[in-house]
Coordinates of C-alpha atoms and ligand atoms in Angstrom, one line a residue:
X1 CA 105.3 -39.1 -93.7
X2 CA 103.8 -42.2 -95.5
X3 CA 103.2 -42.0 -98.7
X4 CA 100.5 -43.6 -101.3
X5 CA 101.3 -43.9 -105.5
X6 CA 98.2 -44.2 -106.9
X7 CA 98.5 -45.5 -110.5
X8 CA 96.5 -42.2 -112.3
X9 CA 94.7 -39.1 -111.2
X10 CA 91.2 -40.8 -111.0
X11 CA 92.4 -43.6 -109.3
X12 CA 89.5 -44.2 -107.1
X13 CA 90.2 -47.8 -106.6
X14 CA 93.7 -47.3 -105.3
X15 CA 93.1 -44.5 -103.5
X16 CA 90.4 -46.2 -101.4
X17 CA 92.9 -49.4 -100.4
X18 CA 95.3 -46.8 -99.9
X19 CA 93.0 -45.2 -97.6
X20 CA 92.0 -47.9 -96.2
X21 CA 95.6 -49.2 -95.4
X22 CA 96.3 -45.9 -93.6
X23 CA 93.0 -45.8 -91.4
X24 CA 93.7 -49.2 -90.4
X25 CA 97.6 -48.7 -89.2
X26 CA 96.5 -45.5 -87.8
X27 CA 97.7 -43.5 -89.9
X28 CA 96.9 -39.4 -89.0
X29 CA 96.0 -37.6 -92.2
X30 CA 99.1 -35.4 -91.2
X31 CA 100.9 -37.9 -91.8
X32 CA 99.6 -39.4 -95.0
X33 CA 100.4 -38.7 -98.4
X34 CA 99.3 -39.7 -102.1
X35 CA 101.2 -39.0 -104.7
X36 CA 100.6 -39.7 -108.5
X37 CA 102.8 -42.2 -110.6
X38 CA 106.0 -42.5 -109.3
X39 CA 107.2 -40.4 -106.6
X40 CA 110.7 -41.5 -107.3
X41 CA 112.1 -38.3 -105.6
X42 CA 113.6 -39.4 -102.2
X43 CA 111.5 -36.9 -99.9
X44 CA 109.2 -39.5 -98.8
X45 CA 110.7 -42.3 -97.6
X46 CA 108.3 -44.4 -95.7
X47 CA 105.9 -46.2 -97.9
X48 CA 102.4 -47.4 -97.3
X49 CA 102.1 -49.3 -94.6
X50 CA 100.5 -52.8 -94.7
X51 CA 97.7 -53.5 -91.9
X52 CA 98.7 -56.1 -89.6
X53 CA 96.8 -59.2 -89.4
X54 CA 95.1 -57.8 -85.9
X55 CA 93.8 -54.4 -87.5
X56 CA 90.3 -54.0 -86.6
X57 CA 87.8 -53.7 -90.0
X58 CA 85.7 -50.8 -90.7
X59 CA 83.6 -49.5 -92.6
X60 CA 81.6 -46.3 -94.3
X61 CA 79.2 -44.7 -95.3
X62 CA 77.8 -45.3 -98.6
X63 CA 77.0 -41.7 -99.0
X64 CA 80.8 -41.1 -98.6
X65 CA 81.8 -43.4 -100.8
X66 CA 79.1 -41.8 -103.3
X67 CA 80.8 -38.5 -102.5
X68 CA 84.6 -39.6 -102.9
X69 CA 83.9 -41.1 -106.5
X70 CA 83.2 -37.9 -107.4
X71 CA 85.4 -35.4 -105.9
X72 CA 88.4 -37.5 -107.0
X73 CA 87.3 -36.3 -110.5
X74 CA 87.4 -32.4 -109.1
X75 CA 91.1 -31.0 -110.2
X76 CA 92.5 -29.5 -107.2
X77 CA 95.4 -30.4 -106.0
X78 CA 94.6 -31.5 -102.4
X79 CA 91.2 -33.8 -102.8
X80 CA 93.0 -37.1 -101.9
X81 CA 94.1 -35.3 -98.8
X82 CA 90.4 -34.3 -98.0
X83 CA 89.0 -37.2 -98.1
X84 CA 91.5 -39.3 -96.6
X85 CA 90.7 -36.6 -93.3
X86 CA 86.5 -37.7 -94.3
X87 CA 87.9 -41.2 -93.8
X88 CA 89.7 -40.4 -90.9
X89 CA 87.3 -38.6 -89.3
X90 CA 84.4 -41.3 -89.9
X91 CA 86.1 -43.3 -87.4
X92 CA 85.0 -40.9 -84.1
X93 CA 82.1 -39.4 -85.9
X94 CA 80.0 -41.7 -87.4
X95 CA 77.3 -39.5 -89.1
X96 CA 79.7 -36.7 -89.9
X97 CA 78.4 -37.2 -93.6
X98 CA 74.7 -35.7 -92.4
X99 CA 76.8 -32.4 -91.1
X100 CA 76.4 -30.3 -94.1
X101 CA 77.6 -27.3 -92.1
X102 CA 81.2 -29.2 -91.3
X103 CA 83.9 -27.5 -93.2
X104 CA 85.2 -31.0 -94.7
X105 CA 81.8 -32.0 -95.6
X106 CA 80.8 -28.6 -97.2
X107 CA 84.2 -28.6 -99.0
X108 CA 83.3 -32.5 -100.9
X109 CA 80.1 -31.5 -101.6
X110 CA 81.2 -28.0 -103.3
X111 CA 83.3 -29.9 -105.2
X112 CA 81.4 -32.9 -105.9
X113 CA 79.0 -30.2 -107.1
X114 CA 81.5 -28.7 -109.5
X115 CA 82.6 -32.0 -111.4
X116 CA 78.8 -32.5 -111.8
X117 CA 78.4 -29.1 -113.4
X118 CA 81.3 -30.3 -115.6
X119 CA 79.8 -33.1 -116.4
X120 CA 76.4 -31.5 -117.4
X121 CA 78.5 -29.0 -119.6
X122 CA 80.3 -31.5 -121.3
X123 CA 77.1 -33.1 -122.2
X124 CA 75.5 -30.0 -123.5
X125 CA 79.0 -28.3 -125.4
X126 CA 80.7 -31.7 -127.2
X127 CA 80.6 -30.8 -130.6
X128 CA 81.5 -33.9 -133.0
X129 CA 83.6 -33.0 -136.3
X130 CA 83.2 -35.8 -139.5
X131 CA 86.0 -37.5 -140.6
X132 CA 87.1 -40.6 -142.8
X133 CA 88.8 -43.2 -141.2
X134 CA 89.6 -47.3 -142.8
X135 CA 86.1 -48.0 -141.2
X136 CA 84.8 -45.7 -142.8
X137 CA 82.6 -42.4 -140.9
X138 CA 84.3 -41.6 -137.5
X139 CA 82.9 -38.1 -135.5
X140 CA 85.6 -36.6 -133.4
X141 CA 85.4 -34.0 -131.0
X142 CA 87.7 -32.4 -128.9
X143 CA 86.5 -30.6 -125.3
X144 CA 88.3 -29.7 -122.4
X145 CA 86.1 -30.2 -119.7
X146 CA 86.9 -28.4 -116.3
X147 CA 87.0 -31.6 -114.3
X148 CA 88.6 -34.6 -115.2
X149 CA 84.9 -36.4 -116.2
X150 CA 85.3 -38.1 -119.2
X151 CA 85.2 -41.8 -118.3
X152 CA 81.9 -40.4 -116.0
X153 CA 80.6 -38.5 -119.2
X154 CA 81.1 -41.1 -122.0
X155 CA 78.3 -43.4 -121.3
X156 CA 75.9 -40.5 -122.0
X157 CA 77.1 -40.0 -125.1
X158 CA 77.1 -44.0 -125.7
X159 CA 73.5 -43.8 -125.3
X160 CA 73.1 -40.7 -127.3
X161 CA 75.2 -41.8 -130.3
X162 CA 74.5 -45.1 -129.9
X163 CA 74.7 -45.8 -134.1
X164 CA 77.5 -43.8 -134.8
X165 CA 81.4 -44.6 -134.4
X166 CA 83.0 -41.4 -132.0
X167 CA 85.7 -40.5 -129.8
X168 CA 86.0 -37.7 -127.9
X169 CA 89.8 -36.7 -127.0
X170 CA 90.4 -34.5 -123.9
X171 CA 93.6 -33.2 -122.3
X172 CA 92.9 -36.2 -119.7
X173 CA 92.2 -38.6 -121.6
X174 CA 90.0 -39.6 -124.4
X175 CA 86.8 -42.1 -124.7
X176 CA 86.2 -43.8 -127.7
X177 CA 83.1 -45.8 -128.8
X178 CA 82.9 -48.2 -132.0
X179 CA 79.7 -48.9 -132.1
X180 CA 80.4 -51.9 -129.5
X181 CA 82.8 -51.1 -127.3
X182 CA 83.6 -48.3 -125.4
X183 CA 87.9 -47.6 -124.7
X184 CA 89.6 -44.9 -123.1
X185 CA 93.0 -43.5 -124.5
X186 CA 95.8 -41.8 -123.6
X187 CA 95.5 -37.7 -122.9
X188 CA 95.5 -36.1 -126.4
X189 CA 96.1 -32.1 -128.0
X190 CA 94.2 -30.0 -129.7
X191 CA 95.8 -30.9 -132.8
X192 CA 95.0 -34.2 -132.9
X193 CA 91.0 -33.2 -133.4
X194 CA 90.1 -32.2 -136.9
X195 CA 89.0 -28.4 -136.9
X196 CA 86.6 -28.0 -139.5
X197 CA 83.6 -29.6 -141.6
X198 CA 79.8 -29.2 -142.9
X199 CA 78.3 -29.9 -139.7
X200 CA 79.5 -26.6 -138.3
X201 CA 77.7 -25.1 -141.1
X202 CA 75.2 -27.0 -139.7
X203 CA 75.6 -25.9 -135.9
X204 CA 75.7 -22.2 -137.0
X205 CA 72.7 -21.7 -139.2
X206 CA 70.9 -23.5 -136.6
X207 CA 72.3 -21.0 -133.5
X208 CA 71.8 -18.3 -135.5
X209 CA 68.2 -19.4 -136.2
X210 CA 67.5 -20.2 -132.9
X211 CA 69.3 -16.9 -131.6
X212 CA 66.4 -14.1 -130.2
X213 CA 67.9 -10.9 -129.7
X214 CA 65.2 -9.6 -128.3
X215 CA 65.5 -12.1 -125.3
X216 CA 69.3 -11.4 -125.0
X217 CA 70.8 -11.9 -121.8
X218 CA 74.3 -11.9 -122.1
X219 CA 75.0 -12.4 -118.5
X220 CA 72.5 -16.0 -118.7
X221 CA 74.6 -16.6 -121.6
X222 CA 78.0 -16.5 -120.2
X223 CA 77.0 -18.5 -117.0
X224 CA 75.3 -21.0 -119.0
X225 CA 77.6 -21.4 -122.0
X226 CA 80.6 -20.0 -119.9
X227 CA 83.7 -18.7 -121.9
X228 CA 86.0 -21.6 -121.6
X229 CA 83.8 -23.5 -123.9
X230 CA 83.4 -21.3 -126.7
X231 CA 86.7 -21.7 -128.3
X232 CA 85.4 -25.3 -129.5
X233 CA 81.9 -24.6 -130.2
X234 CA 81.3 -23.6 -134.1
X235 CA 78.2 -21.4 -133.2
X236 CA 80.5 -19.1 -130.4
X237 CA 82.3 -17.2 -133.2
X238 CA 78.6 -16.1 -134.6
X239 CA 77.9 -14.0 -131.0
X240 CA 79.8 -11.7 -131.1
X241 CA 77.8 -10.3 -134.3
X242 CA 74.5 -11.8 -133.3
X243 CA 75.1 -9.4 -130.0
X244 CA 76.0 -6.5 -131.8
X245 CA 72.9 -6.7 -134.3
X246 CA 70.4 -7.3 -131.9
X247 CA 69.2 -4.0 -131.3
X248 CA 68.5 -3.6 -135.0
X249 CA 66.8 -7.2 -135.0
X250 CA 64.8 -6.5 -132.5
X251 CA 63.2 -4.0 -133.9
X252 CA 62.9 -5.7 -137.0
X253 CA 61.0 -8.7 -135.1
X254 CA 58.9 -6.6 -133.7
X255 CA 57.7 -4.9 -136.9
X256 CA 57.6 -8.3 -138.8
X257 CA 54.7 -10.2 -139.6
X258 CA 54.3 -13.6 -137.3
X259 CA 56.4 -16.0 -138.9
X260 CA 55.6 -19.0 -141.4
X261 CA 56.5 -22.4 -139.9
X262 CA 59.9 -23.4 -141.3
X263 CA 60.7 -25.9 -144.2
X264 CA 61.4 -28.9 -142.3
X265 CA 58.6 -28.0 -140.3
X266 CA 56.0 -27.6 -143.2
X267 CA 57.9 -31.0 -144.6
X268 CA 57.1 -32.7 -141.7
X269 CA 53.5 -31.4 -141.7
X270 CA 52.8 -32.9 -145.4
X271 CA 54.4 -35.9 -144.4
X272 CA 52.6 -36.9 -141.3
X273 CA 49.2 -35.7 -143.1
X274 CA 49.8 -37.9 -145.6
X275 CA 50.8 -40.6 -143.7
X276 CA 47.5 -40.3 -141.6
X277 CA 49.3 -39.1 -138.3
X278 CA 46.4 -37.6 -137.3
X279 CA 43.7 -39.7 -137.9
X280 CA 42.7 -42.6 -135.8
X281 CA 45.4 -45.4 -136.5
X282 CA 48.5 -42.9 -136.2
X283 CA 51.3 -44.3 -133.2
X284 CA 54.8 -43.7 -133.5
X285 CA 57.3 -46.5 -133.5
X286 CA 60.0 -44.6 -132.5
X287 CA 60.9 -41.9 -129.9
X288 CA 62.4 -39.9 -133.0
X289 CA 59.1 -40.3 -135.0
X290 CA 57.5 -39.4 -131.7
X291 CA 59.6 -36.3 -132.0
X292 CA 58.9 -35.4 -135.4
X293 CA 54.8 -36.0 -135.1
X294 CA 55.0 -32.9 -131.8
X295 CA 56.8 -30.6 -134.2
X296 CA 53.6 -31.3 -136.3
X297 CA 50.9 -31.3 -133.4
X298 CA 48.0 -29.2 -133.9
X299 CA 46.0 -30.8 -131.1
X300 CA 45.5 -27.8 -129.0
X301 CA 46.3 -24.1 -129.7
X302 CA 49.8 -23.8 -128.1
X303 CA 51.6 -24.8 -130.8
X304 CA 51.1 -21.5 -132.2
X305 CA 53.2 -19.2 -129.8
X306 CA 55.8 -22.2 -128.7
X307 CA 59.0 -22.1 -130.9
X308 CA 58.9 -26.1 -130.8
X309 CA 57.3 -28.8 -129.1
X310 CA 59.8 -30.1 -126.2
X311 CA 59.7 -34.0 -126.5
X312 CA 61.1 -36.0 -123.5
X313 CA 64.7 -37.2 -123.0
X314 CA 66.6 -40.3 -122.0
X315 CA 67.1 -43.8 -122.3
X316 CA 64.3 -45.5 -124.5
X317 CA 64.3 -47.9 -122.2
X318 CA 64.5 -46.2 -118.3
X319 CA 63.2 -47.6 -115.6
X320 CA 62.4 -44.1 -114.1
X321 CA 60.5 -41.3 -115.7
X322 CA 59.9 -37.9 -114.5
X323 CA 57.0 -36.0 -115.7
X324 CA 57.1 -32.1 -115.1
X325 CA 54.4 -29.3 -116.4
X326 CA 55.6 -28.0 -119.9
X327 CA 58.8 -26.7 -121.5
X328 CA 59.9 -23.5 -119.9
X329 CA 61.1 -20.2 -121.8
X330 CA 64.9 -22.2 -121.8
X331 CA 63.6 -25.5 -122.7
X332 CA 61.3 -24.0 -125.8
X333 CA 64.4 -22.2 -126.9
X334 CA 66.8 -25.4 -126.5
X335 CA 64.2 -28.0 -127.0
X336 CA 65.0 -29.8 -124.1
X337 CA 63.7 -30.5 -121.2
X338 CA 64.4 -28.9 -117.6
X339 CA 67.6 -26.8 -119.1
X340 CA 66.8 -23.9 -117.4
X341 CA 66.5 -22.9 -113.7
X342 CA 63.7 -25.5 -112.7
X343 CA 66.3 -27.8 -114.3
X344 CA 69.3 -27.1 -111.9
X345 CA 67.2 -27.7 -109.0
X346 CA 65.8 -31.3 -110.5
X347 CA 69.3 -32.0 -111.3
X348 CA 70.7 -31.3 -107.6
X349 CA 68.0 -33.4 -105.9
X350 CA 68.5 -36.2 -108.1
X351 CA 72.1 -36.3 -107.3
X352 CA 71.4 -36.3 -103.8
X353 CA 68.6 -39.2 -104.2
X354 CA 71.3 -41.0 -105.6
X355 CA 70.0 -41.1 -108.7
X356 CA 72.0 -40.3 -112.3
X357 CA 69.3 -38.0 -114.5
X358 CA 71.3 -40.1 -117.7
X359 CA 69.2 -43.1 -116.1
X360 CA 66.1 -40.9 -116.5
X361 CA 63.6 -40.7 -119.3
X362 CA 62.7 -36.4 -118.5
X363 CA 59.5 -35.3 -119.9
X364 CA 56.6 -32.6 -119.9
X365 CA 53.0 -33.2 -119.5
X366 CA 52.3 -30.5 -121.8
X367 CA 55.0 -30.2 -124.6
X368 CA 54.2 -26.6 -126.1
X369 CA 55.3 -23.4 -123.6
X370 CA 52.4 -22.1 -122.9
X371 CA 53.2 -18.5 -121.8
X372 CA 51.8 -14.7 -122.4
X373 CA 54.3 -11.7 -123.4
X374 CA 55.1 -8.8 -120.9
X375 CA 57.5 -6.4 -122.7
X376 CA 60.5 -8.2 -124.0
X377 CA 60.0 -11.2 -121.6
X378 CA 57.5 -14.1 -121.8
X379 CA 55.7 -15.1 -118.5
X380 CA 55.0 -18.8 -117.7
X381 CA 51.1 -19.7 -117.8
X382 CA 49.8 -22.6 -116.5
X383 CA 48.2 -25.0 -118.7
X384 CA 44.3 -25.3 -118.6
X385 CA 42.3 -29.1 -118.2
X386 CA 42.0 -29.4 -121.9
X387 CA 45.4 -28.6 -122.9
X388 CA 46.7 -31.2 -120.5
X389 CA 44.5 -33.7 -121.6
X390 CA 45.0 -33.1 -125.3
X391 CA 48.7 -33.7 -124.6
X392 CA 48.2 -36.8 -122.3
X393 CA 48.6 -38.5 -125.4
X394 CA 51.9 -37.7 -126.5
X395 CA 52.6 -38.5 -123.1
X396 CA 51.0 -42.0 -123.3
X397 CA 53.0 -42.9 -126.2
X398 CA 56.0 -41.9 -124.7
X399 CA 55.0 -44.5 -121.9
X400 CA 54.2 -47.0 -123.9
X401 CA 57.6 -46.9 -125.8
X402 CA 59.9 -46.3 -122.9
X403 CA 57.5 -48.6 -120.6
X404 CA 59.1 -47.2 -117.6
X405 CA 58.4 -48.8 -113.3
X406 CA 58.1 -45.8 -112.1
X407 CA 56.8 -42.2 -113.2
X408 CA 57.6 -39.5 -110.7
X409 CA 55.0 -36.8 -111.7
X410 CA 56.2 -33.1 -109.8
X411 CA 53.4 -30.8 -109.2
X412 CA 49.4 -30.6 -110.1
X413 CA 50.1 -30.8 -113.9
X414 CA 51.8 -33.5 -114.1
X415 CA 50.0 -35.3 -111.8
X416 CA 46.5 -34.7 -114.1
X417 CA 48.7 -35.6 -117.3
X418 CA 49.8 -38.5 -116.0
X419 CA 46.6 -39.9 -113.6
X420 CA 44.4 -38.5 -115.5
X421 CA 42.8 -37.0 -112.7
X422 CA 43.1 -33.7 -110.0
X423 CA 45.1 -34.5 -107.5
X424 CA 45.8 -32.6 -104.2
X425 CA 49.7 -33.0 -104.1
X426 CA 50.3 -32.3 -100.7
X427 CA 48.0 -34.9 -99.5
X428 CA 48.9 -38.0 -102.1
X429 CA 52.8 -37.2 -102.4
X430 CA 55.4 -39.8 -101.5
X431 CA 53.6 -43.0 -101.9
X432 CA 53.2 -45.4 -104.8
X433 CA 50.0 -45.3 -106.9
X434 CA 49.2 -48.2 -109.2
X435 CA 48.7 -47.4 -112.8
X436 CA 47.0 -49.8 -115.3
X437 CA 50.0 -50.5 -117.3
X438 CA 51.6 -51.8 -114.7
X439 CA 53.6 -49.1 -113.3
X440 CA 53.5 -47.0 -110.1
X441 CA 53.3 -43.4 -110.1
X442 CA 54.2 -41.2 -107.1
X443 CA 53.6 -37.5 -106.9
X444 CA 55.7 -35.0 -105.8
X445 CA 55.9 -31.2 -105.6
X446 CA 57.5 -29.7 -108.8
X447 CA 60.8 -28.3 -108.6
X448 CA 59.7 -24.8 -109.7
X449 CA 57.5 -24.4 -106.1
X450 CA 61.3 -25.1 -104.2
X451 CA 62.7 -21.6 -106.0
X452 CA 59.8 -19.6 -105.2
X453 CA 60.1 -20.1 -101.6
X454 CA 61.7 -16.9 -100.4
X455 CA 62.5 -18.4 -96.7
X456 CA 66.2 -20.2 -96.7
X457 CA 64.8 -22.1 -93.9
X458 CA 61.7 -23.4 -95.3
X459 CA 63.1 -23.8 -98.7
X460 CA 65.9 -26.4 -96.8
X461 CA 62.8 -27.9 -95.3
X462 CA 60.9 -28.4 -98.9
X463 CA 64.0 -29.4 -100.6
X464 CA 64.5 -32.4 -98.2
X465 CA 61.2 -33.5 -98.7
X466 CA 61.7 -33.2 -102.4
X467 CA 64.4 -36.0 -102.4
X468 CA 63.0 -37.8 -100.0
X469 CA 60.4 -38.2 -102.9
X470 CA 62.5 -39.1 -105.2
X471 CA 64.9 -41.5 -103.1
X472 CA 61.2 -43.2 -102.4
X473 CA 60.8 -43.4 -106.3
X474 CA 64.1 -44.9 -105.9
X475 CA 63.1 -47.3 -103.8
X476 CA 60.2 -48.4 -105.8
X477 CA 62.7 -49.6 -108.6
Ligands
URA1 N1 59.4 -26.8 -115.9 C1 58.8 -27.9 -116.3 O1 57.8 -28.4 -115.8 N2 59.4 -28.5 -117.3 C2 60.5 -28.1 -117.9 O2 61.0 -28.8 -118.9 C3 61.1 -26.9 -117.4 C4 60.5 -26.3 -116.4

């Protein structure tokens, strides 16, 4: 047996020269080992093998090496040992990466799936905690993500918390950002994270505000906000009640009058009327102002039955933008974009463009959920001419302050939002079209049209040409 000490669990760097080593001395993956730290324990006593001056160079796929970044994050035990068989394999079958039906390959990609999902979940259930430190306000959170993703995670949060001083501490490891810099630390406990403050105060009235019991799907809930994560979310120990009085609340909702808009909401309103943000010279400065002024948009009815206006999300400065239809029933609950179903699929093909969604300024064409009631559930509607061109201009400002190369715009909606005229999708997708600012938009279907294919087959076929659209927007960059 030869055996490889690589200097931590992620070590993706010493794994690959360990791997590397090994393919080139010929090493079957059999007979090859990696260990963590040390071995120190006298059961493998041949150590990695240097390749001789006349081993022949090689090299791989990029898509593998994509893949192996990630799966190193995945916890099981024997990932090294899988892709170090990949590798090994590579050498007699050159495009065994394209075999998506191989056992190897299906076995990375499940997993390189799974630290994704991690990763997604960490982003959506961090929950910072104030505290004091000698520099004064620190937020701290502590999460224990499934994978080991935190150095992947922690530049979304940079960019998210970009004015504030935070660490996050996991069992792994912890990433710390000080307004400059970002460090990780040493694996940390439980303890070590403060457990209680205001903000949960915060967290909860706003969960239990946001809470409709007459929507509740507790079996949406659990895969969505899965179990594991509940312990360290302030708002988990409300649902238990919020469950158990939604019968009565529903019926209580139903008999209600149609509610007022809430304080901040009516605050906002005053503000922005008396600031002018509706007359002629009104253009926010600021993606948050941008924000603020849809909460208070009045420029088409659909405010009325939307619980908020769904703004987009990213870096203020990306390169990319993706422009779907409107907020679905998830996204007007969360106020975020592509949350829900629609979402997971954009997500997916994105990772298999190549490209990281935190790169990605993700918006709506329309940014009220336009939709009609049947019985407890509320049924998508698609928006009409005039509602799209009403919102065009929240979607023009959000161009003109993220200023991004490329918009990918999925399906008719988006295309008329952001062309400003019908487009037959089928017939204009995939190429660049020259906009007047400067940037090229390319149309594709929307993500939504992929679920509602009931074929498997022709679903695989639509899919492919989905990120092939997108690795095309790619390429536009
Ligand atoms: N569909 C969209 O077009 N946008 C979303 O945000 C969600 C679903």
């Amino acid at each position: 047996m030869r055996v490889a000490v690589l200097a931590h669990e992620t070590d993706f760097e010493g794994w690959r020269k360990a791997a590397r080593a090994f393919r080139q001395a010929g090493v079957a993956p059999e007979r090859a080992a990696f260990r963590i730290g040390a071995s120190g324990d006298g059961l493998f006593d041949e150590r990695l093998p240097l390749a001789g001056p006349g081993a022949a160079p090689f090299s791989v796929p990029k898509a593998f090496v994509d893949l192996a970044r990630e799966v190193i994050l995945h916890r099981s035990a024997d990932r090294l040992d899988l892709l170090y068989r990949l590798l090994w394999r590579l050498g007699g079958e050159p495009d065994l990466m394209k075999v998506v039906t191989d056992i190897d390959v299906a076995a990375a990609v499940e997993r390189a799936r799974n630290v994704s999902r991690a990763s997604h979940k960490m982003k959506a259930f961090v929950r910072f905690r104030r505290i004091e430190d000698e520099a004064g306000e620190r937020w701290v959170a502590w999460f224990e993500p499934a994978h080991r993703v935190v150095e992947k995670t922690a530049p979304f949060f940079v960019r998210r918390f970009t004015s504030l001083r935070w660490s996050i501490l996991t069992p792994d490891g912890s990433a710390s950002w000080d307004g400059e810099q970002l460090t990780f630390g040493p694996p940390a406990t439980r303890a070590m994270a403060p457990s209680e403050d205001e903000v949960e105060e915060f967290w909860k009235t706003y969960y239990a505000s946001t809470f409709n019991p007459a929507r509740l799907k507790t079996k949406a809930m659990r895969s969505e906000m899965p179990q594991r994560y509940w312990k360290n979310l302030p708002e988990a120990a409300l649902i238990p009640e919020l469950v158990a009085q939604s019968a009565v609340r529903t019926e209580a909702m139903v008999a209600a009058p149609a509610p007022e808009p809430n304080a901040r909401l009516a605050r906002t309103l005053s503000r922005l009327n008396r600031d002018g943000a509706f007359g002629e010279g009104f253009a926010p400065s600021t993606l948050d102002e941008l924000d603020q002024a849809v909460q208070a948009c009045r420029r088409c009815p659909l405010w009325r039955d939307a619980t908020q206006g769904v703004c987009g999300e990213g870096p203020k400065r990306a390169r990319l933008m993706i422009v779907g239809e409107q907020p679905g029933d998830q996204e007007d609950l969360a106020g975020h974009p592509f949350v829900g179903p629609a979402g997971r699929v954009l997500d997916a093909a994105l990772e298999q463009a190549g490209i990281d969604r935190g790169d990605v300024f993700v918006t709506n064409a329309v940014k009220h959920f336009k939709h009609e009631p049947r019985g407890k559930r509320r049924l998508h509607k698609t928006p009409n001419t005039a509602e799209v061109s009403a919102c065009r201009w929240w979607l023009e400002a959000e161009r003109r302050l993220v200023r991004p190369k490329v918009i990918v715009a999925m399906g008719g909606t988006a295309a008329l939002g952001v062309l400003a005229r019908k487009v037959a999708v089928t017939r204009e997708r995939g190429r660049g079209i020259d906009l007047s600012d400067g940037a090229k938009a390319l149309v594709t279907v929307h993500p939504s049209f992929l679920l509602r294919i009931p074929d498997a087959a022709a679903r695989a076929v639509e899919r492919d040409r989905f990120v092939a659209d997108l690795k095309q927007a790619r390429a536009l960059l």
